[in-house]
Amino acid sequence: MSVRSLCLAILSFGDATGYEIRKESTEGRFSYFEDASFGSIYPALARLESEGLVTVREEPQAGKPARKVYSITEAGRTEFINSLCEPQAPDTFKSPFLLIALNAAQLPPEVIRRALERRKAQVQEDLRLLTDTHKDKECPHPGSGWTRDFGIACMSFTLAYLEEHGEALINIAEDAARPLAPAAE
Amino acid sequence: MSVRSLCLAILSFGDATGYEIRKESTEGRFSYFEDASFGSIYPALARLESEGLVTVREEPQAGKPARKVYSITEAGRTEFINSLCEPQAPDTFKSPFLLIALNAAQLPPEVIRRALERRKAQVQEDLRLLTDTHKDKECPHPGSGWTRDFGIACMSFTLAYLEEHGEALINIAEDAARPLAPAAE
DNA sequence: GGACACATGTAATCGGTTACATGATTAC
DNA sequence: GTAATCATGTAACCGATTACATGTGTCC
């Protein structure tokens, strides 16, 4: 999914500035689709505008540069919905944490412990973000409720698993660290 | 994580050719870390060799180009382990499926149904891959058992959730498709 | 007869990140 | 004082993909 489609997707949920789109895509709910930086978002928005898929209105502000608030047009909405009807790329999960887990026996226990804590904190943070979202008005997008519930379920499960089996992973590293004293004390 | 580190990671589990590394990274167990294409793998291996982190031996074959089998060196192993001790990038999950789910009310039910089936098939395939892996000898890498169990647990949960709540998502699309006949049949 | 798996490698291209440029306001 | 948030935009750079080039063996 390109930055272009990402902008369309976010704008289909409401007006936004480039700055806000970046935030949503790196932290907010839309981080599950793609994350992008300013250097790609601003050019993408300019292009979308020249194609008539979005419109801009400038809101001057004292001190700061004028906010450029983008709105999706009917043409933009159509293009977005049509793009969703075409076959999508498969979901992907990339996990530096699992690479550490895979090599637990070759790493110091402290590294494993830190990686585990970090991963748990990350899941907790994602979970918190999702749980807080339910204050949104749910009229225009009933799909967001389903999506949120799915995310909460999967992450709660992941967190519980890490909490229950994390110690076992640390043990692997510890057992490998002193292979000469097998089962003592 | 760069293609360079990916090659090191895969080679730390055993010798491989560029062709095999690509396969492992796009289909195999290593697809959870990074996937890469020939155009990036071959140059990366050449560079690793010039740096002394891997060695090559050529195995001539009749008809086909000679297989160039790469092995990791001690220096390569050290570099790999050290890189794992440094703070890693956070895990990411990118889901075109969830984007479709989010917009369920705006899409034809048929599209939702297809996306759900596709996602379920994908999880089943990943699950199958993971379950088949247990024939590996487990002496040198006890971490692979933990990692596999973790993957199996999360995916089984995901699959069960999709099977249980998939119908609800389709209903969202169906209800939105005929908003004038609320509950009648 | 055609598609696919095996097997390596290069060149053109491209999408996106990082760093730079600018600057007020607010919180610690 | 100094860091963070808000706010836009450009230019250099870079890693990686795509397409190309080459060729055999095997399955359907």
Coordinates of C-alpha atoms in Angstrom, one line a residue, chain B residues 52-172:
Chain B
G52 CA 35.1 -11.9 5.7
L53 CA 31.8 -12.5 7.4
V54 CA 30.9 -15.4 5.1
T55 CA 32.8 -17.8 2.9
V56 CA 31.7 -19.4 -0.4
R57 CA 32.3 -22.7 -2.0
E58 CA 31.2 -23.5 -5.6
E59 CA 29.4 -26.7 -6.4
P60 CA 29.3 -27.3 -10.1
Q61 CA 26.2 -28.8 -11.5
A62 CA 25.5 -30.2 -15.0
G63 CA 23.3 -27.8 -17.0
K64 CA 22.6 -25.3 -14.2
P65 CA 24.9 -22.5 -13.1
A66 CA 27.2 -23.7 -10.2
R67 CA 25.6 -23.4 -6.8
K68 CA 27.4 -21.0 -4.6
V69 CA 27.0 -22.2 -1.1
Y70 CA 27.7 -19.7 1.6
S71 CA 28.9 -20.4 5.2
I72 CA 29.0 -18.0 8.0
T73 CA 32.5 -17.4 9.6
E74 CA 33.3 -16.8 13.3
A75 CA 33.5 -13.1 12.6
G76 CA 30.1 -13.2 11.0
R77 CA 28.6 -15.1 13.9
T78 CA 30.0 -12.6 16.3
E79 CA 28.7 -9.6 14.3
F80 CA 25.3 -11.2 14.2
I81 CA 25.0 -12.0 17.9
N82 CA 26.3 -8.5 18.7
S83 CA 23.7 -6.9 16.5
L84 CA 20.9 -8.7 18.3
C85 CA 22.1 -7.3 21.6
E86 CA 21.5 -3.7 20.4
P87 CA 18.0 -2.3 20.7
Q88 CA 15.8 -3.6 17.9
A89 CA 13.1 -1.8 15.9
P90 CA 9.6 -2.5 17.3
D91 CA 7.5 -5.3 15.8
T92 CA 5.1 -4.3 13.1
F93 CA 1.9 -5.7 11.8
K94 CA 0.6 -4.4 8.4
S95 CA -2.9 -5.6 7.5
P96 CA -4.6 -4.8 4.2
F97 CA -7.3 -7.1 5.5
L98 CA -8.1 -4.8 8.5
L99 CA -8.4 -1.9 6.1
I100 CA -11.1 -3.7 4.3
A101 CA -12.7 -4.7 7.6
L102 CA -12.6 -1.1 8.7
N103 CA -14.5 -0.1 5.6
A104 CA -16.9 -3.0 5.6
A105 CA -20.0 -0.8 5.5
Q106 CA -18.8 0.8 2.3
L107 CA -18.0 -2.4 0.4
P108 CA -20.0 -5.1 -1.3
P109 CA -20.5 -8.1 0.9
E110 CA -18.9 -10.3 -1.7
V111 CA -15.6 -8.4 -1.3
I112 CA -15.7 -8.8 2.5
R113 CA -16.4 -12.5 2.1
R114 CA -13.5 -13.0 -0.3
A115 CA -11.1 -11.0 2.0
L116 CA -12.1 -13.1 5.0
E117 CA -11.6 -16.3 3.2
R118 CA -8.2 -15.2 1.9
R119 CA -7.1 -14.1 5.3
K120 CA -8.2 -17.4 6.9
A121 CA -6.4 -19.3 4.2
Q122 CA -3.2 -17.3 4.8
V123 CA -3.3 -18.0 8.5
Q124 CA -3.9 -21.7 7.9
E125 CA -1.0 -21.8 5.5
D126 CA 1.3 -20.1 8.0
L127 CA 0.1 -22.5 10.7
R128 CA 0.8 -25.5 8.6
L129 CA 4.3 -24.3 7.9
L130 CA 5.0 -23.8 11.5
T131 CA 3.5 -27.2 12.5
D132 CA 5.6 -29.0 9.9
T133 CA 8.8 -27.4 11.2
H134 CA 9.0 -29.6 14.3
K135 CA 10.9 -32.3 12.5
D136 CA 14.0 -30.1 12.7
K137 CA 16.7 -31.4 15.1
E138 CA 16.4 -29.2 18.1
C139 CA 19.9 -29.5 19.6
P140 CA 21.6 -26.2 18.5
H141 CA 18.6 -23.9 18.8
P142 CA 16.2 -24.4 21.7
G143 CA 14.8 -21.0 20.9
S144 CA 13.2 -22.2 17.8
G145 CA 10.8 -24.4 19.9
W146 CA 9.6 -21.4 21.9
T147 CA 9.2 -19.3 18.9
R148 CA 7.3 -21.9 17.0
D149 CA 4.9 -22.5 20.0
F150 CA 4.3 -18.8 20.2
G151 CA 3.5 -18.5 16.5
I152 CA 1.2 -21.5 16.6
A153 CA -0.6 -20.1 19.7
C154 CA -1.2 -16.6 18.2
M155 CA -2.2 -17.9 14.8
S156 CA -4.6 -20.5 16.2
F157 CA -6.2 -17.8 18.2
T158 CA -6.5 -15.5 15.2
L159 CA -8.0 -18.3 13.1
A160 CA -10.5 -19.2 15.7
Y161 CA -11.5 -15.5 16.1
L162 CA -12.0 -15.1 12.3
E163 CA -14.0 -18.3 12.2
E164 CA -16.2 -17.2 15.1
H165 CA -16.7 -13.5 14.2
G166 CA -16.3 -13.4 10.4
E167 CA -20.0 -13.7 9.9
A168 CA -20.6 -10.5 11.9
L169 CA -18.3 -8.6 9.6
I170 CA -20.2 -9.8 6.5
N171 CA -23.4 -8.8 8.2
I172 CA -22.1 -5.2 8.5

